[in-house]
Amino acid sequence: MIRITTSDRYNITPLRSFMTNVVALGAGIVAISFIFLASGVNPLYAVSQIFIESFGSVYGIKETITKAIPLILIGAGLTLAFRAKFWNIGAEGQLLMGAIFATWTAQHLGSALPSAVIVPLIFTAGFIGGALWGIIPAILKIKYAINEVITTLMLNYICAEFLTMLIVGPWKGKTRFGFPGTDALPDAAILGVLPGSRIHYATLILAIVCSVGLCILIYKTRFGYEARVVGENPDAGKYAGIDFLRTSLILMAISGGLAGFAGVGEVAGIHHYLGYPASVSSGYGFTAIIVAWLAKLNPLFAIVSGLFFAGIIVGGDAIQISLGLPAATVEIVNGLLLIFLIMGDYFLHNKIQVRSSRA
């Protein structure tokens, strides 16, 4: 008779953690290869093309950095929430709410204020929008014990429908010729980009600064310590007198606010108007969950993992066209990688022992 038992693993070194990620990603890429094979595509060629298209040319690198900006912002914010075991699946809605707040601010104040004033204002508005949308599930969880996975997920759809209602109703622009969407933002509210690219540098700088700042917050401050205790040992947190409501509100305000920053970058740096939810965000709020997980919940590492997954998005889009693959290919790739990363994390923290014994 074979018995399989599990036990906690305590000797987790940084090298072991890193190698687990490498093995998990490698196993995920092997699994993805079978998907390509089933589609009649040479998997080695397809996987190599993903990385060549995203990192093998100046244009590819520019596009990869552009798409990494929202992933780094959201991913860094999610590392804080996930550290406290607050499973924020609602970053997509928080991004959209940030875009809504920024658009309203730009449309009402952008024509009367210089760029040096209106740009900080729209970022502030975007942060507030994302933060407000983030603290709702925190209140529901702490006050009424409602599962945050359900509330954050459902708030994504509510926000998307609310945005759609705005752009087909009261916010529909007169210059859109009847198509849904707001008028273009005033010139003063448009974010500057690096020459020859779509990289809105203000948001890029913000993403890097926020990642570094969050790393300091988590590892060098009392609040970061409290957030980690709440996640790792809630009973010890209660015994130590940590205010769970206050901690949850702050961390979700930060997590949602950073997603709101990403929404500002997309609407003021890329599109320059507010359109359908799917055009504002290419699922960045969901992809950033994998970014945070690959970063091992370290906001500084979210910069690297954000660039990695941005490369997969850019390369995945390219091979969809060149190899005639379905549009869902990138989502399948991301989903498989997440599954293998979670499996790797399980084996990292648990020892599996197989014993044979006589019945």
Short mmCIF file of C-alpha atoms in Angstrom, two decimals:
data_model
loop_
_atom_site.label_atom_id
_atom_site.label_comp_id
_atom_site.label_asym_id
_atom_site.label_seq_id
_atom_site.Cartn_x
_atom_site.Cartn_y
_atom_site.Cartn_z
CA MET A 1 0.00 0.00 0.00
CA ILE A 2 1.38 3.36 -0.99
CA ARG A 3 0.90 6.33 1.33
CA ILE A 4 1.44 9.91 0.22
CA THR A 5 1.92 12.48 2.97
CA THR A 6 2.74 16.16 2.94
CA SER A 7 4.54 18.28 5.49
CA ASP A 8 5.63 21.91 5.70
CA ARG A 9 9.02 22.83 4.32
CA TYR A 10 10.95 25.31 6.44
CA ASN A 11 14.40 25.54 4.84
CA ILE A 12 13.35 27.73 1.89
CA THR A 13 16.39 29.58 0.63
CA PRO A 14 16.31 32.35 -2.01
CA LEU A 15 18.17 30.02 -4.41
CA ARG A 16 15.61 27.25 -3.92
CA SER A 17 12.78 29.73 -4.44
CA PHE A 18 14.39 31.08 -7.63
CA MET A 19 15.08 27.62 -9.03
CA THR A 20 11.50 26.56 -8.28
CA ASN A 21 10.26 29.46 -10.38
CA VAL A 22 12.64 28.54 -13.20
CA VAL A 23 11.51 24.91 -13.16
CA ALA A 24 7.83 25.92 -12.99
CA LEU A 25 8.23 28.28 -15.95
CA GLY A 26 10.11 25.60 -17.87
CA ALA A 27 7.37 23.05 -17.18
CA GLY A 28 4.76 25.64 -18.19
CA ILE A 29 6.53 26.27 -21.51
CA VAL A 30 6.65 22.50 -22.15
CA ALA A 31 2.88 22.35 -21.53
CA ILE A 32 2.36 25.32 -23.86
CA SER A 33 4.37 23.47 -26.51
CA PHE A 34 1.70 20.76 -26.61
CA ILE A 35 -0.92 23.44 -27.29
CA PHE A 36 1.13 24.68 -30.25
CA LEU A 37 1.68 21.10 -31.42
CA ALA A 38 -2.06 20.44 -31.33
CA SER A 39 -2.55 23.57 -33.46
CA GLY A 40 -0.15 22.22 -36.08
CA VAL A 41 2.60 24.71 -35.21
CA ASN A 42 6.22 23.85 -34.49
CA PRO A 43 6.41 24.60 -30.72
CA LEU A 44 10.13 25.47 -30.76
CA TYR A 45 9.56 27.97 -33.55
CA ALA A 46 6.46 29.46 -31.88
CA VAL A 47 8.09 29.88 -28.44
CA SER A 48 11.26 31.35 -29.95
CA GLN A 49 9.18 33.76 -32.05
CA ILE A 50 7.38 35.03 -28.94
CA PHE A 51 10.66 36.18 -27.40
CA ILE A 52 12.23 37.33 -30.70
CA GLU A 53 9.21 39.50 -31.52
CA SER A 54 9.16 41.08 -28.04
CA PHE A 55 12.86 41.41 -27.19
CA GLY A 56 14.66 40.91 -30.51
CA SER A 57 14.10 44.33 -32.09
CA VAL A 58 13.98 47.96 -31.04
CA TYR A 59 10.28 48.16 -31.95
CA GLY A 60 9.53 45.01 -29.95
CA ILE A 61 11.37 46.31 -26.89
CA LYS A 62 9.49 49.63 -27.07
CA GLU A 63 6.14 47.86 -27.23
CA THR A 64 7.15 45.51 -24.44
CA ILE A 65 8.03 48.42 -22.15
CA THR A 66 4.75 50.15 -23.07
CA LYS A 67 2.71 47.13 -22.05
CA ALA A 68 4.87 46.50 -18.99
CA ILE A 69 3.93 49.86 -17.42
CA PRO A 70 0.40 48.87 -16.28
CA LEU A 71 1.56 45.36 -15.38
CA ILE A 72 4.32 46.69 -13.11
CA LEU A 73 2.01 49.19 -11.41
CA ILE A 74 -0.78 46.71 -10.80
CA GLY A 75 1.53 43.79 -10.05
CA ALA A 76 3.42 45.81 -7.42
CA GLY A 77 0.15 46.80 -5.76
CA LEU A 78 -1.06 43.22 -5.75
CA THR A 79 2.10 42.02 -4.00
CA LEU A 80 1.11 44.16 -1.00
CA ALA A 81 -2.46 42.83 -0.93
CA PHE A 82 -1.39 39.22 -1.46
CA ARG A 83 1.24 39.54 1.29
CA ALA A 84 -1.63 40.16 3.69
CA LYS A 85 -3.54 37.20 2.17
CA PHE A 86 -6.10 39.63 0.76
CA TRP A 87 -6.92 38.07 -2.60
CA ASN A 88 -7.59 41.12 -4.73
CA ILE A 89 -8.90 39.83 -8.07
CA GLY A 90 -10.47 43.22 -8.82
CA ALA A 91 -7.50 45.15 -10.22
CA GLU A 92 -9.15 45.23 -13.65
CA GLY A 93 -12.11 47.16 -12.25
CA GLN A 94 -9.82 49.38 -10.18
CA LEU A 95 -7.87 50.23 -13.34
CA LEU A 96 -11.09 51.15 -15.14
CA MET A 97 -12.32 53.26 -12.22
CA GLY A 98 -9.00 55.11 -12.25
CA ALA A 99 -9.48 55.77 -15.96
CA ILE A 100 -13.02 57.06 -15.34
CA PHE A 101 -11.92 59.47 -12.59
CA ALA A 102 -8.97 60.69 -14.68
CA THR A 103 -11.16 61.25 -17.73
CA TRP A 104 -13.71 63.26 -15.76
CA THR A 105 -10.95 65.43 -14.26
CA ALA A 106 -9.26 65.99 -17.60
CA GLN A 107 -12.50 66.80 -19.42
CA HIS A 108 -13.65 69.32 -16.79
CA LEU A 109 -10.35 70.97 -15.84
CA GLY A 110 -7.93 70.17 -18.63
CA SER A 111 -8.86 73.12 -20.85
CA ALA A 112 -8.32 75.68 -18.09
CA LEU A 113 -5.11 74.40 -16.53
CA PRO A 114 -1.54 73.98 -17.80
CA SER A 115 -0.07 70.55 -18.28
CA ALA A 116 2.15 70.89 -15.19
CA VAL A 117 -1.00 71.14 -13.06
CA ILE A 118 -3.53 68.94 -14.82
CA VAL A 119 -1.24 65.89 -15.22
CA PRO A 120 -0.64 65.53 -11.44
CA LEU A 121 -4.36 66.13 -10.93
CA ILE A 122 -5.46 63.32 -13.24
CA PHE A 123 -2.99 60.94 -11.61
CA THR A 124 -4.37 61.93 -8.19
CA ALA A 125 -7.92 61.44 -9.43
CA GLY A 126 -7.02 58.05 -10.92
CA PHE A 127 -5.45 56.92 -7.67
CA ILE A 128 -8.53 58.00 -5.70
CA GLY A 129 -10.83 56.19 -8.14
CA GLY A 130 -8.89 52.95 -7.93
CA ALA A 131 -8.48 53.23 -4.16
CA LEU A 132 -12.21 53.79 -3.55
CA TRP A 133 -13.03 50.76 -5.71
CA GLY A 134 -10.45 48.76 -3.76
CA ILE A 135 -11.58 49.53 -0.23
CA ILE A 136 -15.20 48.41 -0.85
CA PRO A 137 -14.31 44.68 -0.69
CA ALA A 138 -12.03 45.38 2.29
CA ILE A 139 -14.96 46.80 4.25
CA LEU A 140 -17.23 43.95 3.17
CA LYS A 141 -14.65 41.37 4.24
CA ILE A 142 -13.74 42.80 7.64
CA LYS A 143 -17.21 44.02 8.68
CA TYR A 144 -19.42 41.34 7.14
CA ALA A 145 -17.01 38.42 6.45
CA ILE A 146 -17.85 38.43 2.73
CA ASN A 147 -15.25 36.60 0.67
CA GLU A 148 -13.04 39.12 -1.10
CA VAL A 149 -12.48 36.86 -4.12
CA ILE A 150 -16.18 37.07 -4.95
CA THR A 151 -16.57 40.80 -4.26
CA THR A 152 -13.43 41.94 -6.08
CA LEU A 153 -14.26 39.73 -9.06
CA MET A 154 -17.85 40.94 -9.28
CA LEU A 155 -16.81 44.60 -8.93
CA ASN A 156 -14.81 44.17 -12.15
CA TYR A 157 -18.00 43.53 -14.10
CA ILE A 158 -19.93 46.29 -12.34
CA CYS A 159 -17.24 48.83 -13.19
CA ALA A 160 -17.00 47.65 -16.81
CA GLU A 161 -20.76 47.99 -17.27
CA PHE A 162 -20.73 51.39 -15.55
CA LEU A 163 -18.00 52.60 -17.89
CA THR A 164 -19.92 51.30 -20.91
CA MET A 165 -23.04 53.09 -19.71
CA LEU A 166 -21.07 56.35 -19.51
CA ILE A 167 -19.56 56.20 -22.98
CA VAL A 168 -22.79 55.22 -24.74
CA GLY A 169 -24.82 57.67 -22.64
CA PRO A 170 -23.99 60.91 -20.88
CA TRP A 171 -20.29 60.96 -21.73
CA LYS A 172 -20.62 60.09 -25.44
CA GLY A 173 -18.56 62.69 -27.30
CA LYS A 174 -19.97 64.93 -30.01
CA THR A 175 -16.84 64.33 -32.06
CA ARG A 176 -17.29 60.54 -32.04
CA PHE A 177 -19.79 60.59 -34.94
CA GLY A 178 -22.25 58.49 -32.98
CA PHE A 179 -19.72 55.87 -31.90
CA PRO A 180 -19.37 55.13 -28.16
CA GLY A 181 -16.57 57.00 -26.41
CA THR A 182 -15.78 60.37 -24.96
CA ASP A 183 -14.28 63.29 -26.82
CA ALA A 184 -10.49 63.38 -26.90
CA LEU A 185 -8.81 64.61 -23.74
CA PRO A 186 -7.50 68.20 -23.81
CA ASP A 187 -3.93 68.48 -25.06
CA ALA A 188 -2.69 69.58 -21.64
CA ALA A 189 -3.83 66.24 -20.15
CA ILE A 190 -2.10 64.07 -22.75
CA LEU A 191 0.99 62.36 -21.37
CA GLY A 192 4.27 62.82 -23.18
CA VAL A 193 5.94 59.83 -24.83
CA LEU A 194 9.53 58.97 -25.66
CA PRO A 195 10.30 59.85 -29.31
CA GLY A 196 9.40 57.09 -31.76
CA SER A 197 7.53 55.06 -29.19
CA ARG A 198 4.30 54.83 -27.19
CA ILE A 199 6.16 54.80 -23.86
CA HIS A 200 4.47 57.43 -21.66
CA TYR A 201 7.46 58.15 -19.50
CA ALA A 202 5.61 59.81 -16.60
CA THR A 203 3.75 56.57 -15.88
CA LEU A 204 6.90 54.51 -16.41
CA ILE A 205 8.80 56.59 -13.85
CA LEU A 206 5.82 56.35 -11.51
CA ALA A 207 5.76 52.54 -11.86
CA ILE A 208 9.43 52.19 -10.96
CA VAL A 209 9.22 54.65 -8.05
CA CYS A 210 6.09 52.93 -6.69
CA SER A 211 7.74 49.49 -6.90
CA VAL A 212 10.77 50.71 -4.96
CA GLY A 213 8.59 52.60 -2.47
CA LEU A 214 6.38 49.57 -1.87
CA CYS A 215 9.43 47.40 -1.27
CA ILE A 216 10.54 49.82 1.44
CA LEU A 217 7.00 49.97 2.83
CA ILE A 218 6.70 46.19 3.10
CA TYR A 219 10.14 45.39 4.50
CA LYS A 220 11.20 48.53 6.38
CA THR A 221 8.09 50.01 8.01
CA ARG A 222 5.75 49.10 10.83
CA PHE A 223 2.78 49.02 8.49
CA GLY A 224 4.57 46.56 6.20
CA TYR A 225 5.32 44.37 9.20
CA GLU A 226 1.67 44.48 10.28
CA ALA A 227 0.50 43.60 6.77
CA ARG A 228 2.83 40.60 6.68
CA VAL A 229 1.73 39.44 10.13
CA VAL A 230 -1.93 39.72 9.14
CA GLY A 231 -1.22 37.48 6.16
CA GLU A 232 1.14 34.98 7.72
CA ASN A 233 -0.29 34.64 11.22
CA PRO A 234 -3.68 36.33 11.79
CA ASP A 235 -3.96 34.98 15.34
CA ALA A 236 -0.63 36.54 16.27
CA GLY A 237 -1.79 39.76 14.65
CA LYS A 238 -4.93 39.86 16.79
CA TYR A 239 -2.90 39.06 19.90
CA ALA A 240 -0.50 41.91 19.06
CA GLY A 241 -3.43 44.32 18.74
CA ILE A 242 -3.17 44.95 15.00
CA ASP A 243 -6.22 46.76 13.65
CA PHE A 244 -7.32 44.47 10.81
CA LEU A 245 -9.82 46.97 9.37
CA ARG A 246 -7.31 49.83 9.25
CA THR A 247 -4.59 47.62 7.79
CA SER A 248 -6.92 46.15 5.17
CA LEU A 249 -8.27 49.57 4.16
CA ILE A 250 -4.78 51.03 3.73
CA LEU A 251 -3.34 48.12 1.78
CA MET A 252 -6.37 47.90 -0.51
CA ALA A 253 -6.35 51.67 -1.02
CA ILE A 254 -2.71 51.41 -2.13
CA SER A 255 -3.30 48.31 -4.25
CA GLY A 256 -6.38 49.79 -5.91
CA GLY A 257 -4.75 53.19 -6.24
CA LEU A 258 -1.80 51.79 -8.18
CA ALA A 259 -4.25 50.05 -10.52
CA GLY A 260 -5.92 53.46 -10.87
CA PHE A 261 -2.53 54.92 -11.89
CA ALA A 262 -2.37 52.28 -14.61
CA GLY A 263 -5.80 53.37 -15.83
CA VAL A 264 -4.59 56.97 -16.08
CA GLY A 265 -1.60 55.86 -18.13
CA GLU A 266 -3.76 53.90 -20.56
CA VAL A 267 -6.35 56.62 -21.13
CA ALA A 268 -4.04 59.67 -21.11
CA GLY A 269 -0.91 58.07 -22.49
CA ILE A 270 -2.19 55.57 -25.09
CA HIS A 271 -5.81 56.12 -26.17
CA HIS A 272 -6.39 59.83 -25.33
CA TYR A 273 -10.11 59.19 -24.82
CA LEU A 274 -12.29 56.83 -22.82
CA GLY A 275 -13.62 53.93 -24.86
CA TYR A 276 -14.97 50.46 -24.22
CA PRO A 277 -13.43 48.60 -21.24
CA ALA A 278 -11.74 46.06 -23.50
CA SER A 279 -10.00 48.86 -25.39
CA VAL A 280 -8.87 50.67 -22.22
CA SER A 281 -7.30 47.53 -20.72
CA SER A 282 -6.14 44.35 -22.41
CA GLY A 283 -6.84 42.35 -19.29
CA TYR A 284 -3.90 43.90 -17.44
CA GLY A 285 -5.66 43.53 -14.09
CA PHE A 286 -5.81 39.76 -14.50
CA THR A 287 -2.37 39.28 -16.06
CA ALA A 288 -0.85 41.29 -13.19
CA ILE A 289 -1.93 38.53 -10.80
CA ILE A 290 0.61 36.27 -12.51
CA VAL A 291 3.14 39.11 -12.45
CA ALA A 292 2.80 39.39 -8.68
CA TRP A 293 3.01 35.63 -8.24
CA LEU A 294 6.12 35.28 -10.40
CA ALA A 295 7.68 38.15 -8.45
CA LYS A 296 7.26 36.08 -5.28
CA LEU A 297 5.19 38.94 -3.87
CA ASN A 298 8.19 41.27 -3.95
CA PRO A 299 7.22 44.62 -5.55
CA LEU A 300 10.78 45.20 -6.78
CA PHE A 301 10.77 41.90 -8.67
CA ALA A 302 7.43 42.92 -10.21
CA ILE A 303 9.44 45.16 -12.54
CA VAL A 304 11.21 42.13 -14.03
CA SER A 305 8.16 39.86 -14.09
CA GLY A 306 6.08 42.71 -15.58
CA LEU A 307 8.56 43.03 -18.45
CA PHE A 308 8.54 39.24 -18.91
CA PHE A 309 4.76 39.00 -19.24
CA ALA A 310 4.60 42.16 -21.36
CA GLY A 311 7.00 40.37 -23.70
CA ILE A 312 4.67 37.38 -23.84
CA ILE A 313 1.75 39.68 -24.71
CA VAL A 314 3.69 41.46 -27.47
CA GLY A 315 5.19 38.24 -28.84
CA GLY A 316 1.88 36.41 -28.50
CA ASP A 317 0.07 39.08 -30.50
CA ALA A 318 2.74 38.85 -33.20
CA ILE A 319 2.55 35.06 -33.62
CA GLN A 320 -1.24 35.17 -33.69
CA ILE A 321 -0.91 37.09 -36.94
CA SER A 322 2.14 35.37 -38.42
CA LEU A 323 1.11 31.80 -37.51
CA GLY A 324 -2.66 32.23 -37.74
CA LEU A 325 -3.31 31.20 -34.15
CA PRO A 326 -6.55 31.99 -32.30
CA ALA A 327 -6.83 35.30 -30.43
CA ALA A 328 -7.08 33.42 -27.13
CA THR A 329 -3.54 32.06 -27.46
CA VAL A 330 -2.01 34.64 -25.12
CA GLU A 331 -4.68 33.99 -22.48
CA ILE A 332 -4.01 30.24 -22.69
CA VAL A 333 -0.26 30.81 -22.35
CA ASN A 334 -0.75 33.11 -19.34
CA GLY A 335 -3.21 30.73 -17.69
CA LEU A 336 -0.91 27.73 -18.06
CA LEU A 337 2.05 29.65 -16.68
CA LEU A 338 -0.01 30.73 -13.66
CA ILE A 339 -1.08 27.14 -12.98
CA PHE A 340 2.51 25.90 -13.08
CA LEU A 341 3.73 28.80 -10.92
CA ILE A 342 1.11 27.98 -8.29
CA MET A 343 2.07 24.31 -8.45
CA GLY A 344 5.72 25.29 -8.03
CA ASP A 345 4.83 27.42 -5.03
CA TYR A 346 2.97 24.48 -3.48
CA PHE A 347 5.96 22.16 -3.87
CA LEU A 348 8.25 24.91 -2.59
CA HIS A 349 6.37 25.15 0.71
CA ASN A 350 5.42 21.49 1.07
CA LYS A 351 7.39 18.26 1.14
CA ILE A 352 5.78 15.31 -0.56
CA GLN A 353 6.69 11.93 0.88
CA VAL A 354 5.73 8.65 -0.72
CA ARG A 355 5.96 5.57 1.51
CA SER A 356 5.08 1.99 0.85
CA SER A 357 3.76 -0.13 3.67
CA ARG A 358 2.11 -3.48 4.04
CA ALA A 359 -1.61 -3.46 4.81
#
